[in-house]
mmCIF file of C-alpha atoms in Angstrom:
data_model
loop_
_atom_site.group_PDB
_atom_site.id
_atom_site.type_symbol
_atom_site.label_atom_id
_atom_site.label_comp_id
_atom_site.label_asym_id
_atom_site.label_seq_id
_atom_site.Cartn_x
_atom_site.Cartn_y
_atom_site.Cartn_z
ATOM 1 C CA MET A 1 80.660 139.638 92.913
ATOM 2 C CA SER A 2 82.332 138.272 89.834
ATOM 3 C CA ARG A 3 84.408 140.560 87.640
ATOM 4 C CA GLY A 4 84.894 138.033 84.850
ATOM 5 C CA ILE A 5 88.692 138.086 84.721
ATOM 6 C CA LYS A 6 90.107 138.594 88.190
ATOM 7 C CA GLY A 7 88.548 139.159 91.598
ATOM 8 C CA HIS A 8 89.681 141.488 94.343
ATOM 9 C CA LEU A 9 91.615 140.335 97.385
ATOM 10 C CA TYR A 10 90.916 142.114 100.686
ATOM 11 C CA ILE A 11 93.331 141.550 103.563
ATOM 12 C CA VAL A 12 91.880 142.352 106.984
ATOM 13 C CA SER A 13 94.306 142.435 109.925
ATOM 14 C CA GLY A 14 94.595 143.849 113.419
ATOM 15 C CA PRO A 15 95.012 142.818 117.032
ATOM 16 C CA SER A 16 93.182 139.817 118.433
ATOM 17 C CA GLY A 17 89.908 141.062 119.920
ATOM 18 C CA ALA A 18 89.512 143.995 117.518
ATOM 19 C CA GLY A 19 86.363 142.426 116.052
ATOM 20 C CA LYS A 20 87.718 141.349 112.672
ATOM 21 C CA SER A 21 85.997 137.959 112.610
ATOM 22 C CA THR A 22 82.575 139.287 113.525
ATOM 23 C CA ILE A 23 82.700 142.159 111.027
ATOM 24 C CA CYS A 24 84.123 140.057 108.198
ATOM 25 C CA ARG A 25 81.509 137.353 108.722
ATOM 26 C CA MET A 26 78.670 139.871 108.569
ATOM 27 C CA VAL A 27 79.977 141.814 105.552
ATOM 28 C CA ARG A 28 80.832 138.621 103.722
ATOM 29 C CA LYS A 29 77.226 137.446 104.080
ATOM 30 C CA MET A 30 75.844 140.850 103.041
ATOM 31 C CA LEU A 31 77.954 141.043 99.897
ATOM 32 C CA GLY A 32 78.372 137.372 99.026
ATOM 33 C CA ILE A 33 82.161 137.507 99.286
ATOM 34 C CA ASN A 34 84.179 134.426 100.119
ATOM 35 C CA LEU A 35 86.286 134.306 103.246
ATOM 36 C CA ALA A 36 89.406 132.265 102.733
ATOM 37 C CA THR A 37 89.466 129.834 105.640
ATOM 38 C CA SER A 38 92.824 129.902 107.422
ATOM 39 C CA ALA A 39 94.605 126.912 108.909
ATOM 40 C CA THR A 40 95.782 126.885 112.521
ATOM 41 C CA THR A 41 97.302 124.622 115.122
ATOM 42 C CA ARG A 42 95.342 126.216 117.966
ATOM 43 C CA ALA A 43 92.470 124.327 119.534
ATOM 44 C CA PRO A 44 88.945 125.179 118.375
ATOM 45 C CA ARG A 45 86.937 127.550 120.564
ATOM 46 C CA GLU A 46 83.415 126.632 121.568
ATOM 47 C CA GLY A 47 81.143 126.715 118.525
ATOM 48 C CA GLU A 48 83.959 126.751 115.956
ATOM 49 C CA MET A 49 83.830 124.161 113.197
ATOM 50 C CA ASN A 50 86.680 122.649 111.202
ATOM 51 C CA GLY A 51 86.552 123.866 107.612
ATOM 52 C CA ARG A 52 84.217 126.752 108.413
ATOM 53 C CA ASP A 53 86.071 128.846 110.986
ATOM 54 C CA TYR A 54 89.535 127.349 110.486
ATOM 55 C CA TYR A 55 91.174 124.200 109.262
ATOM 56 C CA PHE A 56 92.314 122.864 112.633
ATOM 57 C CA LEU A 57 95.563 120.978 112.069
ATOM 58 C CA THR A 58 98.097 119.305 114.277
ATOM 59 C CA LYS A 59 101.545 120.869 114.307
ATOM 60 C CA ASP A 60 102.866 117.954 112.224
ATOM 61 C CA GLU A 61 100.077 118.357 109.636
ATOM 62 C CA PHE A 62 100.712 122.099 109.422
ATOM 63 C CA LEU A 63 104.473 121.692 109.014
ATOM 64 C CA ALA A 64 103.978 119.016 106.330
ATOM 65 C CA LYS A 65 101.777 121.402 104.328
ATOM 66 C CA GLU A 66 104.346 124.162 104.778
ATOM 67 C CA LYS A 67 107.132 121.858 103.584
ATOM 68 C CA ASN A 68 105.030 120.974 100.514
ATOM 69 C CA GLY A 69 104.634 124.685 99.661
ATOM 70 C CA GLU A 70 100.878 124.670 100.209
ATOM 71 C CA PHE A 71 100.741 128.006 102.082
ATOM 72 C CA LEU A 72 100.446 131.461 100.570
ATOM 73 C CA GLU A 73 101.604 132.817 103.929
ATOM 74 C CA TYR A 74 102.054 131.562 107.451
ATOM 75 C CA ALA A 75 103.314 132.773 110.807
ATOM 76 C CA THR A 76 103.505 131.856 114.456
ATOM 77 C CA VAL A 77 101.053 133.976 116.429
ATOM 78 C CA HIS A 78 100.339 133.652 120.159
ATOM 79 C CA GLY A 79 102.318 130.400 120.208
ATOM 80 C CA ASN A 80 100.328 128.711 117.408
ATOM 81 C CA TYR A 81 100.831 128.385 113.662
ATOM 82 C CA TYR A 82 98.392 130.192 111.367
ATOM 83 C CA GLY A 83 98.442 130.165 107.591
ATOM 84 C CA THR A 84 96.505 130.654 104.385
ATOM 85 C CA LEU A 85 96.406 127.759 101.973
ATOM 86 C CA LYS A 86 97.093 128.722 98.360
ATOM 87 C CA SER A 87 94.119 126.565 97.379
ATOM 88 C CA GLU A 88 91.823 128.888 99.348
ATOM 89 C CA VAL A 89 92.770 131.973 97.318
ATOM 90 C CA GLU A 90 94.386 131.546 93.930
ATOM 91 C CA SER A 91 91.681 129.720 91.982
ATOM 92 C CA ARG A 92 88.950 131.992 93.346
ATOM 93 C CA ILE A 93 90.759 135.211 92.425
ATOM 94 C CA LEU A 94 91.549 133.930 88.927
ATOM 95 C CA SER A 95 87.909 132.942 88.369
ATOM 96 C CA GLY A 96 86.753 136.482 89.201
ATOM 97 C CA GLU A 97 85.615 135.994 92.793
ATOM 98 C CA ASP A 98 86.386 138.498 95.540
ATOM 99 C CA VAL A 99 88.090 137.001 98.596
ATOM 100 C CA ILE A 100 88.612 138.318 102.127
ATOM 101 C CA LEU A 101 91.647 137.113 104.053
ATOM 102 C CA GLU A 102 91.407 137.688 107.776
ATOM 103 C CA ILE A 103 95.028 137.217 108.798
ATOM 104 C CA ASP A 104 97.731 138.579 111.092
ATOM 105 C CA VAL A 105 99.760 141.626 110.082
ATOM 106 C CA GLN A 106 102.866 139.622 109.164
ATOM 107 C CA GLY A 107 100.850 137.432 106.843
ATOM 108 C CA GLY A 108 99.046 140.446 105.412
ATOM 109 C CA LEU A 109 102.310 141.999 104.308
ATOM 110 C CA GLN A 110 103.556 138.662 102.913
ATOM 111 C CA VAL A 111 100.428 138.352 100.773
ATOM 112 C CA LYS A 112 100.580 142.007 99.658
ATOM 113 C CA ALA A 113 104.123 141.349 98.372
ATOM 114 C CA LYS A 114 102.766 138.470 96.264
ATOM 115 C CA TYR A 115 99.523 140.241 95.280
ATOM 116 C CA PRO A 116 100.341 143.961 94.918
ATOM 117 C CA ASP A 117 96.716 144.717 93.966
ATOM 118 C CA ALA A 118 95.424 143.351 97.283
ATOM 119 C CA HIS A 119 93.682 145.876 99.534
ATOM 120 C CA LEU A 120 95.036 146.152 103.111
ATOM 121 C CA ILE A 121 92.460 147.025 105.798
ATOM 122 C CA PHE A 122 93.481 147.354 109.455
ATOM 123 C CA PHE A 123 91.036 146.898 112.360
ATOM 124 C CA LYS A 124 91.586 148.210 115.865
ATOM 125 C CA THR A 125 89.608 149.134 118.958
ATOM 126 C CA PRO A 126 89.305 152.759 120.107
ATOM 127 C CA THR A 127 91.569 152.126 123.134
ATOM 128 C CA MET A 128 93.711 149.390 124.666
ATOM 129 C CA GLU A 129 91.187 149.231 127.517
ATOM 130 C CA ASP A 130 88.462 148.397 124.984
ATOM 131 C CA LEU A 131 90.668 145.692 123.515
ATOM 132 C CA GLU A 132 91.290 144.144 126.918
ATOM 133 C CA ASN A 133 87.573 144.260 127.761
ATOM 134 C CA ARG A 134 86.720 142.496 124.503
ATOM 135 C CA LEU A 135 89.323 139.795 125.042
ATOM 136 C CA ARG A 136 88.045 139.177 128.559
ATOM 137 C CA GLY A 137 84.429 139.330 127.412
ATOM 138 C CA ARG A 138 84.941 136.417 125.027
ATOM 139 C CA LYS A 139 85.607 134.168 128.045
ATOM 140 C CA THR A 140 87.538 131.775 125.812
ATOM 141 C CA ASP A 141 91.132 132.415 126.879
ATOM 142 C CA SER A 142 93.156 131.923 130.041
ATOM 143 C CA GLU A 143 94.659 134.919 131.831
ATOM 144 C CA GLU A 144 98.051 133.945 130.431
ATOM 145 C CA THR A 145 96.667 133.925 126.863
ATOM 146 C CA ILE A 146 94.933 137.280 127.375
ATOM 147 C CA GLN A 147 98.178 138.836 128.615
ATOM 148 C CA LEU A 148 100.065 137.396 125.625
ATOM 149 C CA ARG A 149 97.450 138.743 123.205
ATOM 150 C CA LEU A 150 97.611 142.197 124.822
ATOM 151 C CA LYS A 151 101.401 142.215 124.666
ATOM 152 C CA ASN A 152 101.335 141.119 121.012
ATOM 153 C CA SER A 153 98.698 143.730 120.142
ATOM 154 C CA ILE A 154 101.187 146.512 120.901
ATOM 155 C CA LYS A 155 103.520 145.056 118.256
ATOM 156 C CA GLU A 156 100.644 144.521 115.809
ATOM 157 C CA LEU A 157 99.496 148.132 116.129
ATOM 158 C CA GLU A 158 102.889 149.247 114.816
ATOM 159 C CA TYR A 159 101.945 147.735 111.428
ATOM 160 C CA GLU A 160 98.894 149.970 111.032
ATOM 161 C CA LYS A 161 100.923 152.466 108.992
ATOM 162 C CA GLU A 162 101.596 149.736 106.386
ATOM 163 C CA TYR A 163 97.857 149.361 105.724
ATOM 164 C CA GLU A 164 95.834 151.508 103.304
ATOM 165 C CA ILE A 165 92.794 151.981 105.514
ATOM 166 C CA THR A 166 92.092 151.740 109.249
ATOM 167 C CA ILE A 167 88.683 150.967 110.701
ATOM 168 C CA ILE A 168 88.292 151.835 114.373
ATOM 169 C CA ASN A 169 85.752 149.353 115.673
ATOM 170 C CA ASN A 170 83.551 151.476 117.920
ATOM 171 C CA THR A 171 80.434 149.405 117.217
ATOM 172 C CA VAL A 172 79.695 146.369 115.083
ATOM 173 C CA GLU A 173 77.141 148.324 113.047
ATOM 174 C CA GLU A 174 79.516 151.215 112.262
ATOM 175 C CA SER A 175 82.377 148.885 111.391
ATOM 176 C CA CYS A 176 80.219 146.704 109.135
ATOM 177 C CA ALA A 177 79.007 149.795 107.324
ATOM 178 C CA ALA A 178 82.583 151.071 106.953
ATOM 179 C CA LEU A 179 83.955 147.805 105.552
ATOM 180 C CA ARG A 180 80.977 147.405 103.242
ATOM 181 C CA ARG A 181 81.409 150.971 101.984
ATOM 182 C CA ILE A 182 85.113 150.369 101.322
ATOM 183 C CA ILE A 183 84.392 147.277 99.285
ATOM 184 C CA GLU A 184 81.389 148.656 97.387
ATOM 185 C CA GLU A 185 82.557 152.205 96.720
ATOM 186 C CA LYS A 186 86.322 152.326 96.723
ATOM 187 C CA TYR A 187 87.220 149.157 94.893
ATOM 188 C CA ASN A 188 84.296 148.308 92.636
#
């Protein structure tokens, strides 16, 4: 989806369990848009691969990159560091590629301040009960982690008003269609 001069940057945020990763992965494949791979200090979940899903770093590696100014944004979320490497975004945007950043709300606002033309898209579930069911359904987190994610989601939902568009993830199919429509119709 090259534009010749400068690509579009889409920032997708929302509570953990809202379905962002699934939807972004599907739409990215449909439209041929790059997903900027984030870095994290959390342990990989089953099936996740370093360099594809995340760059899995130790805390020391992450902090060294932060000290060297290698991050476009970073934050501590659910007790782990998450960040977007500048190298994952800047050269792609300048070469005309579109890029999707799937990042937390704090990071989304940090990037928007640096890239005012970036498009902010917020994902959420229809209800908190749906969010809890999705988190439990993943069967990847301890009860303590689930409770932390639910507690943090209340804070994250307060940022929705800072985002241009909200997608309520009722079903994967509806949400994919909505995100695809936003990218194809609104911004191209």
